[in-house]
Short mmCIF file of C-alpha atoms in Angstrom, two decimals:
data_model
loop_
_atom_site.label_atom_id
_atom_site.label_comp_id
_atom_site.label_asym_id
_atom_site.label_seq_id
_atom_site.Cartn_x
_atom_site.Cartn_y
_atom_site.Cartn_z
CA MET H 1 5.17 18.40 -26.49
CA VAL H 2 2.82 18.45 -23.51
CA ASN H 3 3.32 17.97 -19.80
CA LEU H 4 1.32 15.12 -18.29
CA GLY H 5 1.89 14.95 -14.57
CA ASP H 6 5.67 15.04 -14.08
CA PHE H 7 6.42 13.85 -17.61
CA GLU H 8 7.26 15.54 -20.92
CA ILE H 9 5.34 13.69 -23.61
CA TYR H 10 5.39 13.94 -27.40
CA PHE H 11 2.22 12.72 -29.12
CA TYR H 12 2.17 11.60 -32.77
CA ASP H 13 -0.55 10.21 -35.00
CA LEU H 14 1.66 7.89 -37.08
CA VAL H 15 5.35 7.00 -36.77
CA ASP H 16 7.58 4.22 -38.03
CA SER H 17 8.59 3.34 -34.47
CA THR H 18 8.52 5.21 -31.16
CA GLN H 19 11.81 3.45 -30.33
CA ASP H 20 13.55 5.03 -33.31
CA LEU H 21 12.20 8.50 -32.51
CA ALA H 22 13.31 8.22 -28.89
CA ARG H 23 16.77 7.02 -29.90
CA ASN H 24 17.30 10.22 -31.88
CA LEU H 25 16.30 12.56 -29.02
CA ARG H 26 19.85 12.85 -27.74
CA GLU H 27 19.31 15.79 -25.35
CA ALA H 28 16.00 14.62 -23.90
CA LYS H 29 15.35 14.74 -20.17
CA GLU H 30 14.91 11.50 -18.28
CA PHE H 31 11.37 10.11 -18.59
CA THR H 32 10.73 12.02 -21.81
CA THR H 33 8.12 9.87 -23.55
CA ILE H 34 7.12 9.36 -27.19
CA VAL H 35 3.53 8.20 -27.82
CA ALA H 36 1.99 7.22 -31.16
CA ARG H 37 -1.59 6.42 -32.13
CA GLU H 38 -0.21 4.01 -34.71
CA GLN H 39 3.17 2.56 -35.75
CA SER H 40 4.05 1.27 -39.20
CA ARG H 41 7.32 -0.51 -38.33
CA ALA H 42 7.05 -1.43 -34.67
CA ARG H 43 9.26 -4.27 -33.49
CA GLY H 44 9.79 -6.54 -30.53
CA ARG H 45 12.70 -8.69 -29.41
CA PHE H 46 14.97 -10.04 -32.17
CA GLY H 47 13.41 -7.54 -34.59
CA ARG H 48 10.08 -9.38 -34.67
CA ARG H 49 7.23 -7.36 -36.15
CA TRP H 50 4.82 -5.90 -33.59
CA CYS H 51 1.28 -5.21 -34.77
CA SER H 52 0.27 -1.77 -33.44
CA PRO H 53 -3.02 -0.50 -34.89
CA VAL H 54 -5.00 2.57 -33.86
CA GLY H 55 -6.51 2.04 -30.42
CA GLY H 56 -3.43 0.65 -28.71
CA LEU H 57 -1.07 2.33 -26.28
CA TRP H 58 2.31 2.50 -28.01
CA PHE H 59 5.07 4.48 -26.32
CA THR H 60 8.77 4.72 -25.47
CA THR H 61 10.35 6.33 -22.41
CA ILE H 62 13.97 7.50 -22.17
CA LEU H 63 16.03 6.64 -19.07
CA TYR H 64 19.63 7.23 -17.98
CA PRO H 65 20.28 4.44 -15.46
CA LYS H 66 24.08 4.60 -14.99
CA THR H 67 23.82 1.08 -13.58
CA SER H 68 25.71 -2.16 -14.16
CA ILE H 69 24.88 -4.18 -17.26
CA SER H 70 24.39 -7.14 -14.90
CA THR H 71 21.11 -5.50 -13.80
CA TYR H 72 19.68 -5.30 -17.34
CA SER H 73 17.20 -8.13 -16.63
CA ILE H 74 15.82 -6.24 -13.63
CA LEU H 75 15.37 -3.10 -15.73
CA CYS H 76 13.33 -5.10 -18.26
CA LEU H 77 11.26 -6.83 -15.60
CA LEU H 78 10.49 -3.71 -13.58
CA SER H 79 9.03 -2.26 -16.78
CA SER H 80 6.73 -5.28 -17.10
CA LEU H 81 5.90 -5.01 -13.40
CA SER H 82 4.87 -1.38 -13.89
CA VAL H 83 2.42 -2.34 -16.65
CA VAL H 84 0.95 -5.14 -14.54
CA GLU H 85 0.50 -2.88 -11.51
CA ALA H 86 -1.14 -0.14 -13.59
CA ILE H 87 -3.61 -2.56 -15.22
CA LYS H 88 -4.54 -4.04 -11.85
CA ASP H 89 -4.95 -0.66 -10.17
CA LEU H 90 -7.06 0.84 -12.95
CA THR H 91 -9.24 -2.14 -13.90
CA SER H 92 -8.80 -4.82 -11.17
CA ILE H 93 -8.00 -7.29 -13.97
CA GLU H 94 -5.45 -9.95 -13.03
CA ALA H 95 -2.39 -9.44 -15.22
CA PHE H 96 0.84 -11.43 -15.02
CA ILE H 97 4.47 -11.09 -16.08
CA LYS H 98 5.67 -13.69 -18.55
CA TRP H 99 9.46 -13.65 -18.30
CA PRO H 100 11.36 -11.99 -19.82
CA ASN H 101 9.33 -9.18 -21.40
CA ASP H 102 5.61 -9.86 -21.82
CA VAL H 103 2.41 -9.20 -19.89
CA TYR H 104 -0.42 -11.72 -20.06
CA VAL H 105 -4.12 -11.64 -19.19
CA SER H 106 -6.35 -14.73 -19.32
CA GLY H 107 -3.44 -16.75 -20.68
CA LYS H 108 -2.94 -14.43 -23.67
CA LYS H 109 -0.44 -11.69 -24.45
CA ILE H 110 -1.71 -8.18 -23.84
CA ALA H 111 1.55 -6.21 -23.75
CA GLY H 112 5.20 -6.47 -24.67
CA ILE H 113 8.26 -4.56 -23.49
CA LEU H 114 11.44 -3.85 -25.43
CA VAL H 115 14.38 -2.28 -23.57
CA GLU H 116 17.24 -1.19 -25.82
CA SER H 117 20.32 0.09 -24.03
CA GLU H 118 23.51 2.01 -24.75
CA VAL H 119 26.34 0.48 -22.76
CA PHE H 120 29.81 1.92 -22.16
CA GLY H 121 32.20 -0.40 -20.39
CA ASP H 122 29.81 -2.31 -18.16
CA ILE H 123 27.49 0.64 -17.43
CA ILE H 124 24.03 1.18 -18.93
CA GLU H 125 24.28 4.86 -19.82
CA ARG H 126 20.97 5.17 -21.64
CA ALA H 127 17.93 2.95 -22.03
CA ILE H 128 14.88 3.38 -24.20
CA VAL H 129 11.95 1.45 -22.80
CA GLY H 130 9.34 0.59 -25.40
CA ILE H 131 5.92 -0.54 -24.21
CA GLY H 132 3.17 -1.79 -26.48
CA LEU H 133 -0.21 -2.48 -24.89
CA ASN H 134 -3.27 -3.78 -26.73
CA LEU H 135 -5.81 -1.32 -25.41
CA ASN H 136 -9.01 -0.06 -27.03
CA PHE H 137 -9.47 -2.22 -30.11
CA ARG H 138 -11.18 -5.49 -30.90
CA ILE H 139 -9.20 -8.62 -31.55
CA ASP H 140 -10.15 -8.65 -35.24
CA ALA H 141 -7.72 -5.74 -35.74
CA ILE H 142 -4.93 -8.29 -35.18
CA PRO H 143 -3.75 -10.57 -38.03
CA GLY H 144 -5.66 -13.85 -38.04
CA GLU H 145 -2.70 -16.08 -37.19
CA LEU H 146 -2.18 -14.21 -33.89
CA ARG H 147 -5.76 -13.88 -32.66
CA ASN H 148 -5.75 -17.00 -30.50
CA LYS H 149 -2.53 -15.88 -28.78
CA VAL H 150 -3.29 -12.26 -27.87
CA THR H 151 -5.99 -10.21 -26.20
CA THR H 152 -6.82 -6.54 -25.62
CA LEU H 153 -7.89 -4.59 -22.56
CA LEU H 154 -11.15 -3.73 -24.31
CA GLU H 155 -11.91 -7.44 -24.76
CA GLU H 156 -11.05 -8.25 -21.15
CA TYR H 157 -12.52 -5.19 -19.40
CA GLY H 158 -15.59 -4.87 -21.61
CA LYS H 159 -15.31 -1.11 -22.06
CA PRO H 160 -12.71 1.41 -23.25
CA VAL H 161 -10.00 2.66 -20.91
CA HIS H 162 -8.91 6.30 -21.16
CA THR H 163 -5.55 6.19 -22.91
CA GLU H 164 -3.84 9.09 -21.14
CA THR H 165 -5.06 7.91 -17.73
CA LEU H 166 -3.49 4.49 -18.25
CA LEU H 167 -0.33 6.02 -19.73
CA LEU H 168 0.13 8.26 -16.68
CA ARG H 169 -0.54 5.34 -14.33
CA ILE H 170 2.12 3.22 -16.06
CA LEU H 171 4.65 6.06 -16.04
CA ASN H 172 4.09 6.71 -12.34
CA GLU H 173 4.55 3.01 -11.56
CA LEU H 174 7.65 2.94 -13.76
CA LYS H 175 9.12 5.95 -11.97
CA LYS H 176 8.45 4.38 -8.56
CA ASN H 177 10.03 1.06 -9.50
CA TYR H 178 12.91 2.72 -11.35
CA GLU H 179 13.79 4.78 -8.27
CA LYS H 180 14.01 1.55 -6.26
CA TYR H 181 16.23 0.10 -8.98
CA LYS H 182 18.52 3.13 -8.94
CA ILE H 183 19.17 2.79 -5.19
CA GLY H 184 19.88 -0.94 -5.52
CA ALA H 185 16.68 -2.30 -3.95
CA TYR H 186 16.96 -5.36 -6.19
CA SER H 187 15.69 -7.93 -3.69
CA GLU H 188 12.50 -5.92 -3.11
CA LEU H 189 11.91 -5.60 -6.85
CA ILE H 190 12.60 -9.28 -7.54
CA GLU H 191 10.10 -10.33 -4.86
CA ALA H 192 7.45 -8.02 -6.33
CA ILE H 193 8.17 -9.35 -9.82
CA LYS H 194 7.95 -12.98 -8.69
CA SER H 195 4.60 -12.33 -7.00
CA ASP H 196 3.23 -11.32 -10.41
CA MET H 197 4.69 -14.28 -12.31
CA GLU H 198 2.36 -17.24 -12.79
CA ILE H 199 4.98 -19.38 -14.53
CA LEU H 200 7.01 -20.19 -11.40
CA GLY H 201 6.83 -23.91 -10.68
CA ARG H 202 5.30 -24.60 -14.10
CA GLU H 203 6.60 -27.02 -16.71
CA ALA H 204 7.81 -25.27 -19.85
CA VAL H 205 9.87 -25.57 -23.00
CA VAL H 206 12.57 -22.95 -23.52
CA SER H 207 14.10 -22.29 -26.94
CA LEU H 208 17.79 -21.39 -26.78
CA SER H 209 20.41 -20.96 -29.48
CA HIS H 210 21.43 -24.62 -29.20
CA GLY H 211 17.90 -26.05 -29.17
CA GLU H 212 14.85 -26.64 -26.99
CA ILE H 213 14.87 -27.81 -23.37
CA LEU H 214 11.95 -29.24 -21.40
CA GLY H 215 11.93 -28.50 -17.69
CA VAL H 216 10.44 -26.51 -14.83
CA VAL H 217 10.66 -22.76 -14.15
CA ARG H 218 12.06 -22.70 -10.62
CA ASP H 219 12.93 -19.12 -9.68
CA LEU H 220 14.58 -15.81 -10.53
CA ASP H 221 18.06 -14.99 -9.29
CA ILE H 222 18.99 -11.63 -7.76
CA ASP H 223 19.80 -10.26 -11.23
CA GLY H 224 16.40 -11.22 -12.66
CA ASN H 225 17.67 -14.18 -14.68
CA LEU H 226 15.59 -17.34 -14.93
CA ILE H 227 16.51 -20.44 -12.95
CA PHE H 228 15.34 -23.40 -15.02
CA GLU H 229 15.58 -27.06 -14.05
CA SER H 230 15.68 -29.84 -16.62
CA SER H 231 16.74 -33.48 -16.50
CA GLY H 232 20.32 -32.26 -16.81
CA GLY H 233 20.10 -30.06 -13.72
CA LYS H 234 19.55 -26.37 -13.05
CA ILE H 235 20.69 -23.66 -15.45
CA VAL H 236 20.54 -19.87 -15.34
CA ILE H 237 19.08 -18.22 -18.45
CA LYS H 238 19.54 -14.55 -19.31
CA PRO H 239 16.89 -12.69 -21.36
CA SER H 240 19.34 -12.29 -24.24
CA GLU H 241 19.77 -16.07 -24.42
CA ILE H 242 16.14 -17.13 -24.75
CA LYS H 243 14.16 -17.05 -27.97
CA LYS H 244 10.87 -18.38 -26.64
CA LEU H 245 9.31 -19.82 -23.48
CA GLU H 246 6.15 -21.89 -23.79
CA LEU H 247 4.24 -23.47 -20.93
CA VAL H 248 3.47 -27.15 -21.38
#
């Protein structure tokens, strides 16, 4: 374990999943962070495999929100917001949030966020925030079927970015946004999130449990849920309800 800024960080060369390691650190302080050079069994939403070769930034941070489960969407989105802000500040590259849990650059996925929570009653007692960012590797390290859908910071920026510098920048942004979340500054966070979303007002297809719907992404509500308008009218979609969102 090392101290980096205000954070206790555990660095590993190879792990199955930083999420699993963090889950088992039951007595860890808030913002304790697990970082791995490489993961062999990384996952995203719905258990989807996440490719995480050497050269990426793969980490999980432990939080104890003690907040209502109704704010879960905001917790996910403020994590994405923190990644976007850190990338912009460090490289001046335009990054955007793709609701509910991805970060895109140049129309391609560069990072994904997975927030797994422990809920008692209607309170989020513990959350492990997993962040995977394609950092200092070339696109040919990604399986061929994904290469036209993803990018890396090395490809976009043209030169390597110091891993620990970016990690610390993301953690500082996460801490800042999390503190706003803890005091209930939801409107401020939602406005910041919306300013970094390029899908608002765009036509899209959303995949839900009962099928696909064509419509327009209209807004976010105060809880961070998506307001989507189709020919049948407006609906509110929670992150847990959506399987995929594709712009048309």
